[in-house]
XYZ file of C-alpha atoms in Angstrom:
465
model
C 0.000 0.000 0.000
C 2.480 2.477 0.674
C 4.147 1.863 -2.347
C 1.518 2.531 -4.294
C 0.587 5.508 -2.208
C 4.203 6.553 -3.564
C 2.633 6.460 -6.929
C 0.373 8.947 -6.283
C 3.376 11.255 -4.647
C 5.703 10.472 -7.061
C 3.273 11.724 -9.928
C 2.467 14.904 -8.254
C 6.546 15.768 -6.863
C 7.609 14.981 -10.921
C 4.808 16.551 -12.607
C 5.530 19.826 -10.328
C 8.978 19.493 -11.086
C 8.922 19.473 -14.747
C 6.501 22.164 -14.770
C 8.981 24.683 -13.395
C 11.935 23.233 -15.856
C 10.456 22.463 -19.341
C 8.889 25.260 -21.672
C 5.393 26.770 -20.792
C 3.913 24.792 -23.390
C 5.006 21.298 -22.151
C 4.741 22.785 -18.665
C 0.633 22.738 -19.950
C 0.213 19.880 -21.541
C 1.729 18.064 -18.439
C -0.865 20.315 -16.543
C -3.719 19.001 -18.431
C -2.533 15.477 -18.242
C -2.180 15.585 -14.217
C -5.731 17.016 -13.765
C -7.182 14.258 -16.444
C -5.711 11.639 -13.977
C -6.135 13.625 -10.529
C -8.950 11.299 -9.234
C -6.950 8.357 -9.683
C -3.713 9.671 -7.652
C -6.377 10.922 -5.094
C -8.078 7.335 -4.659
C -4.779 5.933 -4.089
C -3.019 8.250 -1.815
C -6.402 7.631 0.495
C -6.928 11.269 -0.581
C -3.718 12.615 1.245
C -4.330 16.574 1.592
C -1.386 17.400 -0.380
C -2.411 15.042 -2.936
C -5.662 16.475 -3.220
C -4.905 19.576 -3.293
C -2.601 18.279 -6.965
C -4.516 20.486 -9.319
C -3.907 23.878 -7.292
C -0.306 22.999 -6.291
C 0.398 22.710 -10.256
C -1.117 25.995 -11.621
C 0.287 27.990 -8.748
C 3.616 26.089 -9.768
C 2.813 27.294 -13.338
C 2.234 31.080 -11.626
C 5.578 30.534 -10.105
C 7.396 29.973 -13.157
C 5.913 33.346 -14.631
C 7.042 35.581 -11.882
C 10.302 33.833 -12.134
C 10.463 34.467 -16.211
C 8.941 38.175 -15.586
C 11.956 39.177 -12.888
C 14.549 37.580 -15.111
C 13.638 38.030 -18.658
C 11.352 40.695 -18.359
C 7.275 40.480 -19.037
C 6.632 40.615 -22.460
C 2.256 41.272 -21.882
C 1.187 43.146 -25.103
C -2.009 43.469 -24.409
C -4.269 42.394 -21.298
C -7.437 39.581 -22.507
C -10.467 40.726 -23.034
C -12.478 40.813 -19.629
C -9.468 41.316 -17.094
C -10.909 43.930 -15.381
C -14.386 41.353 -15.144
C -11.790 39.115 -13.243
C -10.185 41.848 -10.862
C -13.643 42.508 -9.681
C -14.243 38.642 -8.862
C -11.030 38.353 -7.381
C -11.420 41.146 -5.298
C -14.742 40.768 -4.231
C -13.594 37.282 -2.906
C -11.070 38.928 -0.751
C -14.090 40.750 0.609
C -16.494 37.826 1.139
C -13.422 36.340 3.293
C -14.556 38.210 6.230
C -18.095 37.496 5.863
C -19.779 37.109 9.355
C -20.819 33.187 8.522
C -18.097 32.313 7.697
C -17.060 28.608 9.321
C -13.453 30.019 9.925
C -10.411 31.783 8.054
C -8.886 28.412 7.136
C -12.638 27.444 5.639
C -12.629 30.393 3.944
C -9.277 30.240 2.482
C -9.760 26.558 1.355
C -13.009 27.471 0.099
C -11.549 30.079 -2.129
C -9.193 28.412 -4.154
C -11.696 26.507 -5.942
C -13.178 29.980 -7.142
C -9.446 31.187 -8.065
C -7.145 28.846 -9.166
C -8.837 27.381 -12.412
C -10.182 30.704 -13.133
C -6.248 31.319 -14.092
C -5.970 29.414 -16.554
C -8.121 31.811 -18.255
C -5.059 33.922 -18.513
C -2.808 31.193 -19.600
C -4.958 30.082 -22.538
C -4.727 33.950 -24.021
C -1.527 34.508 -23.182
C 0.551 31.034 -24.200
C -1.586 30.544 -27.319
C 1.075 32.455 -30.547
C -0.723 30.048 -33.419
C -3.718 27.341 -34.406
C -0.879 24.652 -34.091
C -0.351 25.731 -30.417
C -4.666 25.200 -30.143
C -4.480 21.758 -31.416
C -1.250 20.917 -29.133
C -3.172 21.875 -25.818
C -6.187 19.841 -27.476
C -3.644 16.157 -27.475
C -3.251 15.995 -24.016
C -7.799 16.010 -23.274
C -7.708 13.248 -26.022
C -5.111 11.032 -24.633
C -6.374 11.179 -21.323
C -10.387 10.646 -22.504
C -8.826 7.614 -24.577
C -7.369 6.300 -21.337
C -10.837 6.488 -19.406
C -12.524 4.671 -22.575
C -9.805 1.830 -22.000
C -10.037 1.672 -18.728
C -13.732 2.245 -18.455
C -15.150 -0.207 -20.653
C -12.896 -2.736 -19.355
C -14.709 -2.040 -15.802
C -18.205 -2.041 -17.850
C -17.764 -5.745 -18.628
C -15.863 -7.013 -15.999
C -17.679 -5.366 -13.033
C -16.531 -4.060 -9.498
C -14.024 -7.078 -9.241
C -11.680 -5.055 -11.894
C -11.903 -1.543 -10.385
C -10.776 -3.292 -7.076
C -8.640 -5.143 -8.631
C -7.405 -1.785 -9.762
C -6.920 -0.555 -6.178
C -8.341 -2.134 -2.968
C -9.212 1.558 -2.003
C -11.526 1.747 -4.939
C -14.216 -0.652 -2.528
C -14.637 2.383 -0.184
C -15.497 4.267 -3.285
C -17.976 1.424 -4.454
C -19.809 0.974 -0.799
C -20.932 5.189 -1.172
C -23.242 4.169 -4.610
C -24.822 0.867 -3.633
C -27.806 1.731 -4.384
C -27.672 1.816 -8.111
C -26.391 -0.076 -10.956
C -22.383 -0.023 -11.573
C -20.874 2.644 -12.681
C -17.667 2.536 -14.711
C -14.631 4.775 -12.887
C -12.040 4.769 -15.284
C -9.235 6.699 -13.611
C -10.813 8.889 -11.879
C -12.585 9.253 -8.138
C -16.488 8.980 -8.986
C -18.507 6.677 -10.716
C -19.381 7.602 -13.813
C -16.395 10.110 -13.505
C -15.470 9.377 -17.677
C -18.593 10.347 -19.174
C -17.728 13.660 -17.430
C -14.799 14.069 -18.868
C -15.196 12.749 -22.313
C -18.096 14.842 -23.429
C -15.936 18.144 -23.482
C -13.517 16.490 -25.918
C -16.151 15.073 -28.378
C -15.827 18.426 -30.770
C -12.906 17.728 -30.635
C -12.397 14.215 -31.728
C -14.526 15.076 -34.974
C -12.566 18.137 -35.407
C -9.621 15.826 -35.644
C -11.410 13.375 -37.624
C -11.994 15.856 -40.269
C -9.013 17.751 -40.366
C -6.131 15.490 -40.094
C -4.122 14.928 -43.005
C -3.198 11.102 -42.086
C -6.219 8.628 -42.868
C -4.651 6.193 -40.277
C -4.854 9.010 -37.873
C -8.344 9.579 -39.127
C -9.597 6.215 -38.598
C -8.035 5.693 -34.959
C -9.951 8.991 -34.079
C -13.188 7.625 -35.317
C -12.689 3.836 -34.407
C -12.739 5.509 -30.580
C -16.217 7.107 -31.124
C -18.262 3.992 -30.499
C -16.546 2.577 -27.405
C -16.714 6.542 -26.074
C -20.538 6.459 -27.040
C -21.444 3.018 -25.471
C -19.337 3.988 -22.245
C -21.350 7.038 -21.428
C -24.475 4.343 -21.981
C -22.496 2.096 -18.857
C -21.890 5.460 -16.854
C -25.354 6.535 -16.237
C -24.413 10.481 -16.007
C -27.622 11.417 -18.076
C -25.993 15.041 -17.879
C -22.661 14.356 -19.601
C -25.024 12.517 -21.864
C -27.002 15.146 -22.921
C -24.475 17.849 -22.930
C -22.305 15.204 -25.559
C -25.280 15.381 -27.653
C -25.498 18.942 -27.630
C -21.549 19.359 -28.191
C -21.938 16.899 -30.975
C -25.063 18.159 -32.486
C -23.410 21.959 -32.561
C -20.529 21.052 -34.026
C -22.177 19.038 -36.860
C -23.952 21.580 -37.892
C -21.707 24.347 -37.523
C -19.071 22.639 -39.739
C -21.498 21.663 -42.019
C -22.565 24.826 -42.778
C -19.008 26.458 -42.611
C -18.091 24.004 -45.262
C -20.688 24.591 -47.625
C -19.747 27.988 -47.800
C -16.348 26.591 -48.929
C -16.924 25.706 -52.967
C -13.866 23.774 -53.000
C -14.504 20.285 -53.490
C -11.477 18.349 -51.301
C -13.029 20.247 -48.472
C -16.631 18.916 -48.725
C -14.991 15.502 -49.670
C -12.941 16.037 -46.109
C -16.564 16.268 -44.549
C -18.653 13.891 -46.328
C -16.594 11.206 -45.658
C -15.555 10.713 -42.441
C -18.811 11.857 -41.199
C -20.640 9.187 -43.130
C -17.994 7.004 -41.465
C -18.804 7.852 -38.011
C -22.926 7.956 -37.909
C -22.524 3.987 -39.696
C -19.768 2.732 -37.279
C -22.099 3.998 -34.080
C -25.258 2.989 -35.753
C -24.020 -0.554 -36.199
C -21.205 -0.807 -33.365
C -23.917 -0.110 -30.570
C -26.312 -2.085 -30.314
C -23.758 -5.145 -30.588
C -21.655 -3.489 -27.888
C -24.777 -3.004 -25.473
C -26.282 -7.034 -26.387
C -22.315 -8.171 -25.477
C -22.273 -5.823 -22.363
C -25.544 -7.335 -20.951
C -24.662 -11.326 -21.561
C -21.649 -10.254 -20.261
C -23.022 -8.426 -16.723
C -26.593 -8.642 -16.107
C -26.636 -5.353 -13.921
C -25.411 -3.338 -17.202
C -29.158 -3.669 -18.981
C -30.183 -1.295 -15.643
C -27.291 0.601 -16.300
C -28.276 1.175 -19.870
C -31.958 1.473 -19.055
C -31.154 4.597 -16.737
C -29.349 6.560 -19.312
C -31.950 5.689 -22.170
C -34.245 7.507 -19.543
C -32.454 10.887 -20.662
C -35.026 10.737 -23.293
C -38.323 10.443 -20.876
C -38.775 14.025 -20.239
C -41.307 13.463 -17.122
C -38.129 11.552 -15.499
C -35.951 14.319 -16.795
C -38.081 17.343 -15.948
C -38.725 15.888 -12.358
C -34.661 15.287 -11.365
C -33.910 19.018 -10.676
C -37.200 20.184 -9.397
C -37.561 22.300 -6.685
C -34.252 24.213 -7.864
C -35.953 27.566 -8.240
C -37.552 27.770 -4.917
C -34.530 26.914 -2.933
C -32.609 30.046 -4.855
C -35.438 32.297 -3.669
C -35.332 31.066 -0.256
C -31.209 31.638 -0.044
C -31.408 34.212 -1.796
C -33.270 36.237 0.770
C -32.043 34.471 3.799
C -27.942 35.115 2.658
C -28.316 37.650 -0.187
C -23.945 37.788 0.368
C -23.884 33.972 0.837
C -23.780 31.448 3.744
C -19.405 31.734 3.403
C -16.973 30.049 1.771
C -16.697 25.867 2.582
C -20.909 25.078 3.093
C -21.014 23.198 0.390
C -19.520 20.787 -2.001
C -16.644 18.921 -1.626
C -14.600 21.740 0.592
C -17.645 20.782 3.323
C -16.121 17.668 3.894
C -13.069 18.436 4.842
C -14.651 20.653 7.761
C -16.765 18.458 9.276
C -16.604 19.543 12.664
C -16.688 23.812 12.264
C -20.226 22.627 10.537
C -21.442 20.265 13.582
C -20.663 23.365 15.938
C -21.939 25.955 13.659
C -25.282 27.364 15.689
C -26.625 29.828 12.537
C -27.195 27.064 10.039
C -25.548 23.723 10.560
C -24.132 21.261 8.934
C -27.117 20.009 5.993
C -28.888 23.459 6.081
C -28.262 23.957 2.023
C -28.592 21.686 -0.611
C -26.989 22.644 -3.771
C -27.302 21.116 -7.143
C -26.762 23.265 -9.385
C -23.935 25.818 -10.056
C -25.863 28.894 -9.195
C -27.130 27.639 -6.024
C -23.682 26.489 -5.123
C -21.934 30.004 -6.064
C -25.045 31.817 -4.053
C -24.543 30.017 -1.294
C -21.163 30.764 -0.944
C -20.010 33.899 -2.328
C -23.571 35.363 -2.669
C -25.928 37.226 -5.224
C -22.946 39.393 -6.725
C -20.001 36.702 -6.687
C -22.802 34.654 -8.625
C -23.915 37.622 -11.175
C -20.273 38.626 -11.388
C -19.146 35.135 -12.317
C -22.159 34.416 -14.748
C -21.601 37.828 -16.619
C -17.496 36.581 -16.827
C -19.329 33.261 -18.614
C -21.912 35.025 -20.547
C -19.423 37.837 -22.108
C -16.761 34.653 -22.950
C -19.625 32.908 -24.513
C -21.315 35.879 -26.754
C -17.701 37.423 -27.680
C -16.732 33.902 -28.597
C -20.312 33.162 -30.617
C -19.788 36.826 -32.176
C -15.634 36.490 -33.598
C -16.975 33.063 -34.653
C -19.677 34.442 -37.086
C -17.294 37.492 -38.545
C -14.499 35.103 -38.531
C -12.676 35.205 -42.637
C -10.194 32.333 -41.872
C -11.875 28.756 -42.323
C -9.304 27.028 -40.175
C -9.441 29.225 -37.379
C -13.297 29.373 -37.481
C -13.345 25.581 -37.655
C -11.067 25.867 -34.054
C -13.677 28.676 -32.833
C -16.184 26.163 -33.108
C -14.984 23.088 -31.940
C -14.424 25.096 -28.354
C -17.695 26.829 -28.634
C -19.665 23.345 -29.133
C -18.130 22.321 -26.040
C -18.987 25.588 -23.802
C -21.494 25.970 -24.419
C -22.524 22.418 -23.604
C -20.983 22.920 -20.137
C -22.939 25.835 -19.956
C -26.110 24.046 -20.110
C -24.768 21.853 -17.913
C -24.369 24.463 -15.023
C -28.047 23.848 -14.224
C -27.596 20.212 -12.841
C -23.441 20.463 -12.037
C -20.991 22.638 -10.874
C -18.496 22.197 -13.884
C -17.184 26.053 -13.577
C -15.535 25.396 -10.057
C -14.731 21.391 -10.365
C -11.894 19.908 -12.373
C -11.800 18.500 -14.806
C -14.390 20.817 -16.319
C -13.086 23.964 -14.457
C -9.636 23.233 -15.997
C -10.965 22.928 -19.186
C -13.347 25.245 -19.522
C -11.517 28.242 -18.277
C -8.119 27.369 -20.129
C -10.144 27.318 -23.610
C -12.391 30.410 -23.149
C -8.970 32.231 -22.791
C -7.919 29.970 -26.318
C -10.993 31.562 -27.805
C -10.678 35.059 -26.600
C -7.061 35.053 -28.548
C -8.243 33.392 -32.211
C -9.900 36.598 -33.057
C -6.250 38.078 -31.944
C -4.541 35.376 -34.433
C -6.950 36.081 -37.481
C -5.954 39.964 -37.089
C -2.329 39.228 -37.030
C -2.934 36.851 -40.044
C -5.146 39.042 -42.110
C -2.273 41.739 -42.106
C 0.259 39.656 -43.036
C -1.202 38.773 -45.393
């Protein structure tokens, strides 16, 4: 055990260590492949403090490294990205909420905190370390090799059963006991059940993006011979979220290429569409329904598994999940208009167990929080919340807007394989939390920043030309 536990260490000490040595791109890439694997390290380590804490430690090791470049070489900040001054305000009003009068405690507060700061940087590091489209697909590899690692993993757990992810790590059982109740859920590497469909949704634009625009048709066909296992696992996973917001991903991106294209009149650019699309919808149409008959002789318990996220499409069940939302925002919002304090809810609550059981204004299951916006009112109240949806909203319509007036086909095709996927975690926000949870924090903030700088490319390309 504690060798394995030295896994977990081991990964966190090297990847924090080549961070600060190898070039800021690299330095990213090993970043994104840390965080795409963080659940795993944390399941083994018994979810060590230091280990959990992985994802901060990193990016604050990535903020090192650019003080220590700015003292010795000088900053070299052109221009500031769109929405900084959006960003000073959130910052700063989190400084304020620090002292609010709920509060559990200062260390609450300041554990709390980070989970409303340290993704949100990444923001700046997607603007700021993105010079071309080749740098946009580079920071794209690392999602895709760590969502084909889940896939593996995942179905592999899908047919085999608990047996495997124990077999995996004995800790995993502790993990298992928490969601008796309901069918199986595939882990992959990560802490939750369920925990790939999360993650693989976000890279589904793109995997077709890929699929259409690399020049290799080996490439091509490893890309798309992944799409059916990826479909059938979010079938096994039961997260009827990540299943809906794939579709929506999928669906936008579709159709937004398609019609991009078809403005294009040249015909080895339709032929690039045509065909591998038509390879795709034939490969799922025929590759699922044998995967789901061999996962159900294989595993009774996966038929319930695949009955519960076929239910996605029974809007009564659907409709009926997250009701009740509304009313409990009115009610917190007039009983702590500037929030409850940092640490009531979510996975921070946990770790302060005890400040909750002697807390006398509220106590320890006062809020319930599904939702994003009940989880940000709740703890940095009605203007961290507005604040933080206006950041989302402004990244989302300037993004929608440079996409539309956008005269480069490549860089509109990037434009809106990162849109697709926003805006799908957007949606999301109404039944998750992905703005202030890796991995969809990490991803989502590190791409809006991506997008904010592709209108910034086109310029710079446009008058070089």
């Amino acid at each position: 055990m504690v060798g394995i536990k030295l896994v977990a260490f081991s990964g966190l000490i090297l990847s924090l260590y080549l961070i600060l040595m190898v070039p800021f791109k690299w330095a990213l890439f090993l970043v994104f492949m840390y965080i795409g694997l963080e659940g795993f390290f944390k399941v083994i380590s018994n979810y060590n403090p230091f280990v959990h804490v992985g994802s901060d430690l990193i990016v604050i090791a990535l903020c090192f490294k650019v003080l220590l470049q700015s003292f010795f070489k000088g900053a070299n900040l052109k221009t500031t990205p769109p929405l900084t001054k959006l960003f000073m305000i959130h910052f700063l009003w989190l400084a304020i909420i620090m002292f609010n009068p709920f509060s559990l405690s200062v260390i609450a507060s300041v554990a709390g905190a980070k989970i409303y700061v340290s993704m949100f940087l990444l923001y700046f590091f997607g603007y700021y370390l993105t010079q071309s489209e080749s740098d946009v697909r580079f920071y794209m590899w690392p999602f895709i090799i760590v969502g084909v690692l889940h896939t593996v993993t995942g179905i592999t757990q899908g047919f085999l059963g608990p047996d495997s992810l124990v077999a995996l790590h004995p800790r995993y059982a502790v993990q298992l006991q928490k969601y008796q109740n309901v069918a199986f859920r595939p882990f992959g590497l990560t802490n939750l059940p369920g925990g790939p469909s999360v993650y693989l949704y976000q890279i589904y634009p793109f995997l077709l993006y890929f699929a259409f625009h690399l020049k290799s048709w080996v490439a091509k066909a490893l890309i798309i011979g992944m799409l059916p296992f990826s479909t059938f696992l979010f079938f096994l996973c039961q997260v009827r979220s990540a299943l809906l917001k794939m579709i929506v991903a999928t669906t936008l991106f579709i159709f937004g290429y398609i019609h991009t294209n078809m403005k294009t009149r040249r015909g080895s650019s339709r032929g690039g569409l045509v065909f591998p699309l038509a390879a795709m919808v034939l490969l799922i149409y025929f590759a699922l329904p044998q995967f789901m008959t061999a996962s159900v002789e294989s595993r009774d318990e996966n038929e319930a598994a695949i009955e519960r996220s076929l239910s996605l499409f029974d809007v009564d069940k659907v409709s009926s999940s997250r009701r009740g939302a509304w009313g409990r925002f009115v009610m917190y919002a007039q009983e702590v208009p500037f929030g409850a304090g940092l640490s009531r809810v979510g996975a921070a609550a946990g770790a302060f167990k005890e400040e909750h059981q002697r807390d006398r204004t509220f106590g320890f299951k006062y809020f319930f929080t599904d939702n994003f916006w009940l989880t940000a009112l709740v703890e940095i109240g009605l203007p961290g919340m507005i604040i933080v949806t206006l950041i989302v909203l402004l990244i989302l319509w300037r993004g929608f807007k440079s996409y539309l007036s956008s005269k480069i086909h490549s860089i509109r095709v990037l434009q809106l394989a990162i849109l697709s996927s926003l805006i799908a975690l957007f949606i999301g926000l109404y039944g998750a939390e992905g703005l202030i949870y890796n991995p969809e924090a990490c991803f989502f903030w590190f791409f809006s920043g991506v997008l904010m700088k592709l209108p910034v490319l086109e310029k710079e390309r446009l008058a070089s030309s």
